[in-house]
Amino acid sequence: MTANSTSDAGNARPLRVREFFLARQPILDRSQALVAYELLFRNAAVGPANITNDLSATASVIAHASQLGMEKVIGNVLGYVNVDAAVLMSDIFQFLPREQVVLEIVETMKVTPEILARIEQLVQEGFRFALDDVITDSEDVQKLLPLVEIIKFDLRDMPLSALLKLTPRFRSANKKLLAEKVENQEQFDTCLELGFDYFQGYYFAKPVILSGKKLSPSQLAIMQLMTLITSDADTSEVERAIKNDVSLCFNLLRLVNTPAVGVRRRIDSVNQALLLLGRNQLQRWLQIMLYAEPCKKGQSMTPLLTLAATRGKLLELIAQQYDPHNRSIADTAFTVGIMSLMDTLFSIPMAEILEQVAVVDAVSDALLHRRGDFGDMLRLAEHMERIEEAGQMLDDLVERFRLSSEDLYKLQVSAFEWSDNVARNVH
């Protein structure tokens, strides 16, 4: 999209929620802590080919997300949003909380004197800018450099030789560097060495299988407790097992008293927790505690916890909508979503994890082979995370579960809000 476009976002026909798909992609810092999300939109009305990264017609979508409450979509971190010439020249910015957004200037935008003046004005008003998909230090890039804080490099478009050449120039200009499309640990390590500040991509969710890796004692205790629950053990036996592990007991009671659980009165004992929560809910909080455990050692695993909790909640909500009269399907869907990243969490193959914790065939089919209803729900969640690459498959799965894009948007925002709440309370 260039500044010569005849489209003007200020006058664009308002897009309704039902016409787009939303994704949020985590951005992490050098210590792997979650610092931001990039918000990506795909136009659902015109088919899978149209990824609205240039966003001219999607200005009203941003407004909608802001009116809805940006914090529901991104929690208490920053939100990166693409802006093109039409959006920059529009009045959309009155909707955006300047302290919580970073505006990404799209690489195809022609830099005119009017555009420079507008960006300067927005910077003075307190907005922060990133320059997206930089591949050279061209004249346009040089013009924008004094006005932007962050330079983004897409690793799929950048040979290492170009990165080695460009990164020192931008670092010497005191710009923060962000690597996007980081897909594996090797790419992350390379960018870390080059002095990158931020990293976007799903490298942190990829399992790195370590041979002979064993679960920690506390993880083992939680897994054994989960097995007790799924094997329908006696309540007194479950209670005894929780009380035998002091830190497990303490953390469980702390967790069940957080707002995300939604219990109206304070829970003070394991027995009370079991009575009020029931076994399915207890199982859920134990699964969350598995992801929370590394946080206590000072390793920030919040992105993995947030992603797993989001998947769990989204699958539960999809299942509820798909079959509203069957509560057990929703509980199973949650389990599939949250367990889908346990191979990454433990660095152990999924098949080995499923040997240690008893699950029904439908769950193992979904986790190992992405088969059946739950496998399809999981694939839908995975496609939403990587919305730019999802293609027709996303549309087919949305249709398969009889969802409109508006339904899916509402379910996602609920899942985002819930998982962010959980992540904030486990530390």
mmCIF file with all atom_site columns, C-alpha atoms in Angstrom, residues 154-353:
data_model
loop_
_atom_site.group_PDB
_atom_site.id
_atom_site.type_symbol
_atom_site.label_atom_id
_atom_site.label_alt_id
_atom_site.label_comp_id
_atom_site.label_asym_id
_atom_site.label_entity_id
_atom_site.label_seq_id
_atom_site.pdbx_PDB_ins_code
_atom_site.Cartn_x
_atom_site.Cartn_y
_atom_site.Cartn_z
_atom_site.occupancy
_atom_site.B_iso_or_equiv
_atom_site.pdbx_formal_charge
_atom_site.auth_seq_id
_atom_site.auth_comp_id
_atom_site.auth_asym_id
_atom_site.auth_atom_id
_atom_site.pdbx_PDB_model_num
ATOM 1   C CA . ASP A 1 154 ? 11.853  -10.734 8.892  1.00 0.00 ? 154 ASP A CA 1
ATOM 2   C CA . LEU A 1 155 ? 14.248  -13.688 9.112  1.00 0.00 ? 155 LEU A CA 1
ATOM 3   C CA . ARG A 1 156 ? 12.572  -15.430 6.160  1.00 0.00 ? 156 ARG A CA 1
ATOM 4   C CA . ASP A 1 157 ? 13.525  -12.523 3.870  1.00 0.00 ? 157 ASP A CA 1
ATOM 5   C CA . MET A 1 158 ? 16.997  -11.817 5.238  1.00 0.00 ? 158 MET A CA 1
ATOM 6   C CA . PRO A 1 159 ? 20.154  -13.774 4.467  1.00 0.00 ? 159 PRO A CA 1
ATOM 7   C CA . LEU A 1 160 ? 22.579  -13.873 7.394  1.00 0.00 ? 160 LEU A CA 1
ATOM 8   C CA . SER A 1 161 ? 25.116  -11.789 5.428  1.00 0.00 ? 161 SER A CA 1
ATOM 9   C CA . ALA A 1 162 ? 22.609  -8.919  5.159  1.00 0.00 ? 162 ALA A CA 1
ATOM 10  C CA . LEU A 1 163 ? 21.764  -9.169  8.870  1.00 0.00 ? 163 LEU A CA 1
ATOM 11  C CA . LEU A 1 164 ? 25.465  -9.037  9.785  1.00 0.00 ? 164 LEU A CA 1
ATOM 12  C CA . LYS A 1 165 ? 25.881  -5.920  7.674  1.00 0.00 ? 165 LYS A CA 1
ATOM 13  C CA . LEU A 1 166 ? 22.760  -4.006  8.759  1.00 0.00 ? 166 LEU A CA 1
ATOM 14  C CA . THR A 1 167 ? 22.372  -4.724  12.473 1.00 0.00 ? 167 THR A CA 1
ATOM 15  C CA . PRO A 1 168 ? 25.510  -2.829  13.640 1.00 0.00 ? 168 PRO A CA 1
ATOM 16  C CA . ARG A 1 169 ? 24.346  0.283   11.719 1.00 0.00 ? 169 ARG A CA 1
ATOM 17  C CA . PHE A 1 170 ? 20.969  0.362   13.450 1.00 0.00 ? 170 PHE A CA 1
ATOM 18  C CA . ARG A 1 171 ? 22.409  -0.513  16.848 1.00 0.00 ? 171 ARG A CA 1
ATOM 19  C CA . SER A 1 172 ? 24.883  2.361   16.568 1.00 0.00 ? 172 SER A CA 1
ATOM 20  C CA . ALA A 1 173 ? 21.869  4.609   15.914 1.00 0.00 ? 173 ALA A CA 1
ATOM 21  C CA . ASN A 1 174 ? 20.475  3.378   19.282 1.00 0.00 ? 174 ASN A CA 1
ATOM 22  C CA . LYS A 1 175 ? 17.544  1.528   17.738 1.00 0.00 ? 175 LYS A CA 1
ATOM 23  C CA . LYS A 1 176 ? 16.007  -1.563  19.310 1.00 0.00 ? 176 LYS A CA 1
ATOM 24  C CA . LEU A 1 177 ? 16.148  -4.602  17.021 1.00 0.00 ? 177 LEU A CA 1
ATOM 25  C CA . LEU A 1 178 ? 13.271  -7.056  16.639 1.00 0.00 ? 178 LEU A CA 1
ATOM 26  C CA . ALA A 1 179 ? 13.615  -10.370 14.760 1.00 0.00 ? 179 ALA A CA 1
ATOM 27  C CA . GLU A 1 180 ? 10.331  -11.788 13.455 1.00 0.00 ? 180 GLU A CA 1
ATOM 28  C CA . LYS A 1 181 ? 9.572   -15.255 12.046 1.00 0.00 ? 181 LYS A CA 1
ATOM 29  C CA . VAL A 1 182 ? 12.072  -16.792 14.486 1.00 0.00 ? 182 VAL A CA 1
ATOM 30  C CA . GLU A 1 183 ? 11.239  -20.459 14.022 1.00 0.00 ? 183 GLU A CA 1
ATOM 31  C CA . ASN A 1 184 ? 13.951  -22.367 15.913 1.00 0.00 ? 184 ASN A CA 1
ATOM 32  C CA . GLN A 1 185 ? 16.456  -22.136 18.746 1.00 0.00 ? 185 GLN A CA 1
ATOM 33  C CA . GLU A 1 186 ? 19.383  -21.752 16.339 1.00 0.00 ? 186 GLU A CA 1
ATOM 34  C CA . GLN A 1 187 ? 17.880  -18.608 14.769 1.00 0.00 ? 187 GLN A CA 1
ATOM 35  C CA . PHE A 1 188 ? 17.138  -17.244 18.235 1.00 0.00 ? 188 PHE A CA 1
ATOM 36  C CA . ASP A 1 189 ? 20.732  -17.853 19.384 1.00 0.00 ? 189 ASP A CA 1
ATOM 37  C CA . THR A 1 190 ? 22.140  -16.162 16.245 1.00 0.00 ? 190 THR A CA 1
ATOM 38  C CA . CYS A 1 191 ? 19.979  -13.078 16.776 1.00 0.00 ? 191 CYS A CA 1
ATOM 39  C CA . LEU A 1 192 ? 20.866  -13.010 20.471 1.00 0.00 ? 192 LEU A CA 1
ATOM 40  C CA . GLU A 1 193 ? 24.563  -12.891 19.523 1.00 0.00 ? 193 GLU A CA 1
ATOM 41  C CA . LEU A 1 194 ? 23.875  -10.110 17.010 1.00 0.00 ? 194 LEU A CA 1
ATOM 42  C CA . GLY A 1 195 ? 22.407  -8.020  19.836 1.00 0.00 ? 195 GLY A CA 1
ATOM 43  C CA . PHE A 1 196 ? 18.698  -8.253  19.007 1.00 0.00 ? 196 PHE A CA 1
ATOM 44  C CA . ASP A 1 197 ? 16.409  -7.002  21.773 1.00 0.00 ? 197 ASP A CA 1
ATOM 45  C CA . TYR A 1 198 ? 13.098  -8.668  20.839 1.00 0.00 ? 198 TYR A CA 1
ATOM 46  C CA . PHE A 1 199 ? 11.995  -11.895 19.159 1.00 0.00 ? 199 PHE A CA 1
ATOM 47  C CA . GLN A 1 200 ? 8.715   -12.812 17.449 1.00 0.00 ? 200 GLN A CA 1
ATOM 48  C CA . GLY A 1 201 ? 7.914   -16.323 16.267 1.00 0.00 ? 201 GLY A CA 1
ATOM 49  C CA . TYR A 1 202 ? 6.982   -19.709 17.622 1.00 0.00 ? 202 TYR A CA 1
ATOM 50  C CA . TYR A 1 203 ? 10.513  -20.976 18.345 1.00 0.00 ? 203 TYR A CA 1
ATOM 51  C CA . PHE A 1 204 ? 9.662   -21.027 22.078 1.00 0.00 ? 204 PHE A CA 1
ATOM 52  C CA . ALA A 1 205 ? 6.760   -23.430 21.441 1.00 0.00 ? 205 ALA A CA 1
ATOM 53  C CA . LYS A 1 206 ? 8.806   -25.949 19.425 1.00 0.00 ? 206 LYS A CA 1
ATOM 54  C CA . PRO A 1 207 ? 9.742   -29.091 21.353 1.00 0.00 ? 207 PRO A CA 1
ATOM 55  C CA . VAL A 1 208 ? 13.486  -29.608 21.744 1.00 0.00 ? 208 VAL A CA 1
ATOM 56  C CA . ILE A 1 209 ? 13.598  -33.285 22.690 1.00 0.00 ? 209 ILE A CA 1
ATOM 57  C CA . LEU A 1 210 ? 16.419  -34.149 25.080 1.00 0.00 ? 210 LEU A CA 1
ATOM 58  C CA . SER A 1 211 ? 17.243  -37.850 25.387 1.00 0.00 ? 211 SER A CA 1
ATOM 59  C CA . GLY A 1 212 ? 17.066  -39.183 28.924 1.00 0.00 ? 212 GLY A CA 1
ATOM 60  C CA . LYS A 1 213 ? 15.239  -36.069 30.173 1.00 0.00 ? 213 LYS A CA 1
ATOM 61  C CA . LYS A 1 214 ? 13.344  -36.698 33.413 1.00 0.00 ? 214 LYS A CA 1
ATOM 62  C CA . LEU A 1 215 ? 10.522  -34.761 34.999 1.00 0.00 ? 215 LEU A CA 1
ATOM 63  C CA . SER A 1 216 ? 11.365  -32.689 38.070 1.00 0.00 ? 216 SER A CA 1
ATOM 64  C CA . PRO A 1 217 ? 10.056  -34.030 41.425 1.00 0.00 ? 217 PRO A CA 1
ATOM 65  C CA . SER A 1 218 ? 7.281   -31.434 41.549 1.00 0.00 ? 218 SER A CA 1
ATOM 66  C CA . GLN A 1 219 ? 6.245   -32.101 37.936 1.00 0.00 ? 219 GLN A CA 1
ATOM 67  C CA . LEU A 1 220 ? 6.221   -35.809 38.705 1.00 0.00 ? 220 LEU A CA 1
ATOM 68  C CA . ALA A 1 221 ? 4.042   -35.193 41.785 1.00 0.00 ? 221 ALA A CA 1
ATOM 69  C CA . ILE A 1 222 ? 1.523   -33.233 39.683 1.00 0.00 ? 222 ILE A CA 1
ATOM 70  C CA . MET A 1 223 ? 1.497   -35.913 36.944 1.00 0.00 ? 223 MET A CA 1
ATOM 71  C CA . GLN A 1 224 ? 0.882   -38.639 39.525 1.00 0.00 ? 224 GLN A CA 1
ATOM 72  C CA . LEU A 1 225 ? -1.940  -36.619 41.036 1.00 0.00 ? 225 LEU A CA 1
ATOM 73  C CA . MET A 1 226 ? -3.484  -36.137 37.578 1.00 0.00 ? 226 MET A CA 1
ATOM 74  C CA . THR A 1 227 ? -3.334  -39.903 37.076 1.00 0.00 ? 227 THR A CA 1
ATOM 75  C CA . LEU A 1 228 ? -5.083  -40.441 40.428 1.00 0.00 ? 228 LEU A CA 1
ATOM 76  C CA . ILE A 1 229 ? -7.886  -38.107 39.328 1.00 0.00 ? 229 ILE A CA 1
ATOM 77  C CA . THR A 1 230 ? -8.336  -39.644 35.876 1.00 0.00 ? 230 THR A CA 1
ATOM 78  C CA . SER A 1 231 ? -8.361  -43.154 37.368 1.00 0.00 ? 231 SER A CA 1
ATOM 79  C CA . ASP A 1 232 ? -11.284 -42.138 39.628 1.00 0.00 ? 232 ASP A CA 1
ATOM 80  C CA . ALA A 1 233 ? -9.348  -42.585 42.867 1.00 0.00 ? 233 ALA A CA 1
ATOM 81  C CA . ASP A 1 234 ? -11.048 -42.060 46.192 1.00 0.00 ? 234 ASP A CA 1
ATOM 82  C CA . THR A 1 235 ? -11.338 -38.375 47.262 1.00 0.00 ? 235 THR A CA 1
ATOM 83  C CA . SER A 1 236 ? -9.455  -39.041 50.514 1.00 0.00 ? 236 SER A CA 1
ATOM 84  C CA . GLU A 1 237 ? -6.589  -40.531 48.465 1.00 0.00 ? 237 GLU A CA 1
ATOM 85  C CA . VAL A 1 238 ? -6.464  -37.461 46.193 1.00 0.00 ? 238 VAL A CA 1
ATOM 86  C CA . GLU A 1 239 ? -6.534  -35.158 49.228 1.00 0.00 ? 239 GLU A CA 1
ATOM 87  C CA . ARG A 1 240 ? -3.742  -37.132 50.921 1.00 0.00 ? 240 ARG A CA 1
ATOM 88  C CA . ALA A 1 241 ? -1.568  -36.954 47.797 1.00 0.00 ? 241 ALA A CA 1
ATOM 89  C CA . ILE A 1 242 ? -1.953  -33.152 47.616 1.00 0.00 ? 242 ILE A CA 1
ATOM 90  C CA . LYS A 1 243 ? -1.196  -32.688 51.329 1.00 0.00 ? 243 LYS A CA 1
ATOM 91  C CA . ASN A 1 244 ? 1.919   -34.861 51.028 1.00 0.00 ? 244 ASN A CA 1
ATOM 92  C CA . ASP A 1 245 ? 3.526   -32.242 48.807 1.00 0.00 ? 245 ASP A CA 1
ATOM 93  C CA . VAL A 1 246 ? 3.659   -28.968 50.753 1.00 0.00 ? 246 VAL A CA 1
ATOM 94  C CA . SER A 1 247 ? 4.516   -26.700 47.798 1.00 0.00 ? 247 SER A CA 1
ATOM 95  C CA . LEU A 1 248 ? 1.860   -28.372 45.622 1.00 0.00 ? 248 LEU A CA 1
ATOM 96  C CA . CYS A 1 249 ? -0.718  -27.857 48.374 1.00 0.00 ? 249 CYS A CA 1
ATOM 97  C CA . PHE A 1 250 ? 0.257   -24.193 48.851 1.00 0.00 ? 250 PHE A CA 1
ATOM 98  C CA . ASN A 1 251 ? 0.321   -23.400 45.124 1.00 0.00 ? 251 ASN A CA 1
ATOM 99  C CA . LEU A 1 252 ? -2.985  -25.136 44.462 1.00 0.00 ? 252 LEU A CA 1
ATOM 100 C CA . LEU A 1 253 ? -4.740  -23.159 47.207 1.00 0.00 ? 253 LEU A CA 1
ATOM 101 C CA . ARG A 1 254 ? -3.173  -19.923 45.939 1.00 0.00 ? 254 ARG A CA 1
ATOM 102 C CA . LEU A 1 255 ? -4.248  -20.669 42.375 1.00 0.00 ? 255 LEU A CA 1
ATOM 103 C CA . VAL A 1 256 ? -7.834  -21.658 43.149 1.00 0.00 ? 256 VAL A CA 1
ATOM 104 C CA . ASN A 1 257 ? -8.336  -18.343 44.916 1.00 0.00 ? 257 ASN A CA 1
ATOM 105 C CA . THR A 1 258 ? -7.437  -16.276 41.823 1.00 0.00 ? 258 THR A CA 1
ATOM 106 C CA . PRO A 1 259 ? -10.131 -14.385 39.862 1.00 0.00 ? 259 PRO A CA 1
ATOM 107 C CA . ALA A 1 260 ? -9.671  -16.711 36.847 1.00 0.00 ? 260 ALA A CA 1
ATOM 108 C CA . VAL A 1 261 ? -11.252 -19.574 38.802 1.00 0.00 ? 261 VAL A CA 1
ATOM 109 C CA . GLY A 1 262 ? -14.338 -17.526 39.529 1.00 0.00 ? 262 GLY A CA 1
ATOM 110 C CA . VAL A 1 263 ? -15.107 -18.991 42.984 1.00 0.00 ? 263 VAL A CA 1
ATOM 111 C CA . ARG A 1 264 ? -17.084 -16.471 45.013 1.00 0.00 ? 264 ARG A CA 1
ATOM 112 C CA . ARG A 1 265 ? -15.813 -17.332 48.476 1.00 0.00 ? 265 ARG A CA 1
ATOM 113 C CA . ARG A 1 266 ? -12.295 -17.974 49.694 1.00 0.00 ? 266 ARG A CA 1
ATOM 114 C CA . ILE A 1 267 ? -11.083 -21.598 49.633 1.00 0.00 ? 267 ILE A CA 1
ATOM 115 C CA . ASP A 1 268 ? -8.958  -22.398 52.696 1.00 0.00 ? 268 ASP A CA 1
ATOM 116 C CA . SER A 1 269 ? -8.493  -26.162 52.567 1.00 0.00 ? 269 SER A CA 1
ATOM 117 C CA . VAL A 1 270 ? -7.706  -28.923 50.076 1.00 0.00 ? 270 VAL A CA 1
ATOM 118 C CA . ASN A 1 271 ? -10.970 -30.643 51.005 1.00 0.00 ? 271 ASN A CA 1
ATOM 119 C CA . GLN A 1 272 ? -12.916 -27.459 50.275 1.00 0.00 ? 272 GLN A CA 1
ATOM 120 C CA . ALA A 1 273 ? -11.034 -27.031 46.985 1.00 0.00 ? 273 ALA A CA 1
ATOM 121 C CA . LEU A 1 274 ? -11.989 -30.553 45.931 1.00 0.00 ? 274 LEU A CA 1
ATOM 122 C CA . LEU A 1 275 ? -15.622 -30.030 46.904 1.00 0.00 ? 275 LEU A CA 1
ATOM 123 C CA . LEU A 1 276 ? -16.024 -26.637 45.271 1.00 0.00 ? 276 LEU A CA 1
ATOM 124 C CA . LEU A 1 277 ? -13.948 -27.253 42.161 1.00 0.00 ? 277 LEU A CA 1
ATOM 125 C CA . GLY A 1 278 ? -14.785 -30.841 41.355 1.00 0.00 ? 278 GLY A CA 1
ATOM 126 C CA . ARG A 1 279 ? -12.339 -33.183 39.684 1.00 0.00 ? 279 ARG A CA 1
ATOM 127 C CA . ASN A 1 280 ? -12.412 -31.739 36.191 1.00 0.00 ? 280 ASN A CA 1
ATOM 128 C CA . GLN A 1 281 ? -11.600 -28.256 37.468 1.00 0.00 ? 281 GLN A CA 1
ATOM 129 C CA . LEU A 1 282 ? -8.894  -29.630 39.761 1.00 0.00 ? 282 LEU A CA 1
ATOM 130 C CA . GLN A 1 283 ? -7.347  -31.456 36.793 1.00 0.00 ? 283 GLN A CA 1
ATOM 131 C CA . ARG A 1 284 ? -7.354  -28.184 34.858 1.00 0.00 ? 284 ARG A CA 1
ATOM 132 C CA . TRP A 1 285 ? -5.483  -26.262 37.565 1.00 0.00 ? 285 TRP A CA 1
ATOM 133 C CA . LEU A 1 286 ? -2.941  -29.035 37.950 1.00 0.00 ? 286 LEU A CA 1
ATOM 134 C CA . GLN A 1 287 ? -2.248  -28.841 34.199 1.00 0.00 ? 287 GLN A CA 1
ATOM 135 C CA . ILE A 1 288 ? -1.739  -25.085 34.490 1.00 0.00 ? 288 ILE A CA 1
ATOM 136 C CA . MET A 1 289 ? 0.593   -25.596 37.468 1.00 0.00 ? 289 MET A CA 1
ATOM 137 C CA . LEU A 1 290 ? 2.847   -27.785 35.321 1.00 0.00 ? 290 LEU A CA 1
ATOM 138 C CA . TYR A 1 291 ? 3.497   -24.787 33.072 1.00 0.00 ? 291 TYR A CA 1
ATOM 139 C CA . ALA A 1 292 ? 3.781   -22.419 36.035 1.00 0.00 ? 292 ALA A CA 1
ATOM 140 C CA . GLU A 1 293 ? 6.430   -24.506 37.815 1.00 0.00 ? 293 GLU A CA 1
ATOM 141 C CA . PRO A 1 294 ? 9.486   -23.256 35.834 1.00 0.00 ? 294 PRO A CA 1
ATOM 142 C CA . CYS A 1 295 ? 8.494   -19.647 36.650 1.00 0.00 ? 295 CYS A CA 1
ATOM 143 C CA . LYS A 1 296 ? 9.374   -20.289 40.272 1.00 0.00 ? 296 LYS A CA 1
ATOM 144 C CA . LYS A 1 297 ? 12.975  -21.040 39.346 1.00 0.00 ? 297 LYS A CA 1
ATOM 145 C CA . GLY A 1 298 ? 13.294  -17.633 37.740 1.00 0.00 ? 298 GLY A CA 1
ATOM 146 C CA . GLN A 1 299 ? 12.994  -18.996 34.204 1.00 0.00 ? 299 GLN A CA 1
ATOM 147 C CA . SER A 1 300 ? 10.338  -16.948 32.521 1.00 0.00 ? 300 SER A CA 1
ATOM 148 C CA . MET A 1 301 ? 8.058   -19.447 30.816 1.00 0.00 ? 301 MET A CA 1
ATOM 149 C CA . THR A 1 302 ? 5.084   -17.114 30.739 1.00 0.00 ? 302 THR A CA 1
ATOM 150 C CA . PRO A 1 303 ? 4.788   -17.219 26.912 1.00 0.00 ? 303 PRO A CA 1
ATOM 151 C CA . LEU A 1 304 ? 4.416   -21.013 26.916 1.00 0.00 ? 304 LEU A CA 1
ATOM 152 C CA . LEU A 1 305 ? 2.004   -20.930 29.853 1.00 0.00 ? 305 LEU A CA 1
ATOM 153 C CA . THR A 1 306 ? -0.073  -18.187 28.200 1.00 0.00 ? 306 THR A CA 1
ATOM 154 C CA . LEU A 1 307 ? -0.143  -19.992 24.852 1.00 0.00 ? 307 LEU A CA 1
ATOM 155 C CA . ALA A 1 308 ? -1.124  -23.325 26.447 1.00 0.00 ? 308 ALA A CA 1
ATOM 156 C CA . ALA A 1 309 ? -3.811  -21.707 28.625 1.00 0.00 ? 309 ALA A CA 1
ATOM 157 C CA . THR A 1 310 ? -5.161  -19.789 25.602 1.00 0.00 ? 310 THR A CA 1
ATOM 158 C CA . ARG A 1 311 ? -5.359  -22.983 23.531 1.00 0.00 ? 311 ARG A CA 1
ATOM 159 C CA . GLY A 1 312 ? -7.054  -24.830 26.398 1.00 0.00 ? 312 GLY A CA 1
ATOM 160 C CA . LYS A 1 313 ? -9.668  -22.135 26.946 1.00 0.00 ? 313 LYS A CA 1
ATOM 161 C CA . LEU A 1 314 ? -10.277 -21.558 23.217 1.00 0.00 ? 314 LEU A CA 1
ATOM 162 C CA . LEU A 1 315 ? -10.834 -25.283 22.592 1.00 0.00 ? 315 LEU A CA 1
ATOM 163 C CA . GLU A 1 316 ? -13.168 -25.451 25.582 1.00 0.00 ? 316 GLU A CA 1
ATOM 164 C CA . LEU A 1 317 ? -15.210 -22.504 24.275 1.00 0.00 ? 317 LEU A CA 1
ATOM 165 C CA . ILE A 1 318 ? -15.340 -23.928 20.725 1.00 0.00 ? 318 ILE A CA 1
ATOM 166 C CA . ALA A 1 319 ? -16.545 -27.277 22.128 1.00 0.00 ? 319 ALA A CA 1
ATOM 167 C CA . GLN A 1 320 ? -19.188 -25.526 24.268 1.00 0.00 ? 320 GLN A CA 1
ATOM 168 C CA . GLN A 1 321 ? -20.503 -23.674 21.234 1.00 0.00 ? 321 GLN A CA 1
ATOM 169 C CA . TYR A 1 322 ? -20.354 -26.771 19.025 1.00 0.00 ? 322 TYR A CA 1
ATOM 170 C CA . ASP A 1 323 ? -22.146 -29.037 21.514 1.00 0.00 ? 323 ASP A CA 1
ATOM 171 C CA . PRO A 1 324 ? -23.620 -26.833 24.275 1.00 0.00 ? 324 PRO A CA 1
ATOM 172 C CA . HIS A 1 325 ? -25.343 -29.689 26.130 1.00 0.00 ? 325 HIS A CA 1
ATOM 173 C CA . ASN A 1 326 ? -22.240 -31.822 26.657 1.00 0.00 ? 326 ASN A CA 1
ATOM 174 C CA . ARG A 1 327 ? -20.053 -30.445 29.440 1.00 0.00 ? 327 ARG A CA 1
ATOM 175 C CA . SER A 1 328 ? -17.604 -33.352 29.294 1.00 0.00 ? 328 SER A CA 1
ATOM 176 C CA . ILE A 1 329 ? -16.672 -32.516 25.669 1.00 0.00 ? 329 ILE A CA 1
ATOM 177 C CA . ALA A 1 330 ? -15.671 -29.006 26.761 1.00 0.00 ? 330 ALA A CA 1
ATOM 178 C CA . ASP A 1 331 ? -13.520 -30.396 29.605 1.00 0.00 ? 331 ASP A CA 1
ATOM 179 C CA . THR A 1 332 ? -11.807 -32.845 27.242 1.00 0.00 ? 332 THR A CA 1
ATOM 180 C CA . ALA A 1 333 ? -11.204 -30.061 24.704 1.00 0.00 ? 333 ALA A CA 1
ATOM 181 C CA . PHE A 1 334 ? -9.515  -27.968 27.407 1.00 0.00 ? 334 PHE A CA 1
ATOM 182 C CA . THR A 1 335 ? -7.225  -30.882 28.263 1.00 0.00 ? 335 THR A CA 1
ATOM 183 C CA . VAL A 1 336 ? -6.235  -31.322 24.605 1.00 0.00 ? 336 VAL A CA 1
ATOM 184 C CA . GLY A 1 337 ? -5.417  -27.621 24.253 1.00 0.00 ? 337 GLY A CA 1
ATOM 185 C CA . ILE A 1 338 ? -3.347  -27.336 27.388 1.00 0.00 ? 338 ILE A CA 1
ATOM 186 C CA . MET A 1 339 ? -1.534  -30.642 26.934 1.00 0.00 ? 339 MET A CA 1
ATOM 187 C CA . SER A 1 340 ? -0.613  -29.822 23.319 1.00 0.00 ? 340 SER A CA 1
ATOM 188 C CA . LEU A 1 341 ? 2.554   -28.001 24.431 1.00 0.00 ? 341 LEU A CA 1
ATOM 189 C CA . MET A 1 342 ? 3.695   -30.423 27.133 1.00 0.00 ? 342 MET A CA 1
ATOM 190 C CA . ASP A 1 343 ? 6.321   -31.989 24.852 1.00 0.00 ? 343 ASP A CA 1
ATOM 191 C CA . THR A 1 344 ? 7.879   -28.496 24.628 1.00 0.00 ? 344 THR A CA 1
ATOM 192 C CA . LEU A 1 345 ? 7.506   -27.915 28.356 1.00 0.00 ? 345 LEU A CA 1
ATOM 193 C CA . PHE A 1 346 ? 9.169   -31.196 29.336 1.00 0.00 ? 346 PHE A CA 1
ATOM 194 C CA . SER A 1 347 ? 11.506  -31.721 26.298 1.00 0.00 ? 347 SER A CA 1
ATOM 195 C CA . ILE A 1 348 ? 10.026  -35.230 26.117 1.00 0.00 ? 348 ILE A CA 1
ATOM 196 C CA . PRO A 1 349 ? 8.172   -36.754 23.118 1.00 0.00 ? 349 PRO A CA 1
ATOM 197 C CA . MET A 1 350 ? 4.378   -36.524 23.422 1.00 0.00 ? 350 MET A CA 1
ATOM 198 C CA . ALA A 1 351 ? 4.060   -40.334 23.171 1.00 0.00 ? 351 ALA A CA 1
ATOM 199 C CA . GLU A 1 352 ? 6.207   -40.718 26.324 1.00 0.00 ? 352 GLU A CA 1
ATOM 200 C CA . ILE A 1 353 ? 4.157   -38.135 28.215 1.00 0.00 ? 353 ILE A CA 1
#
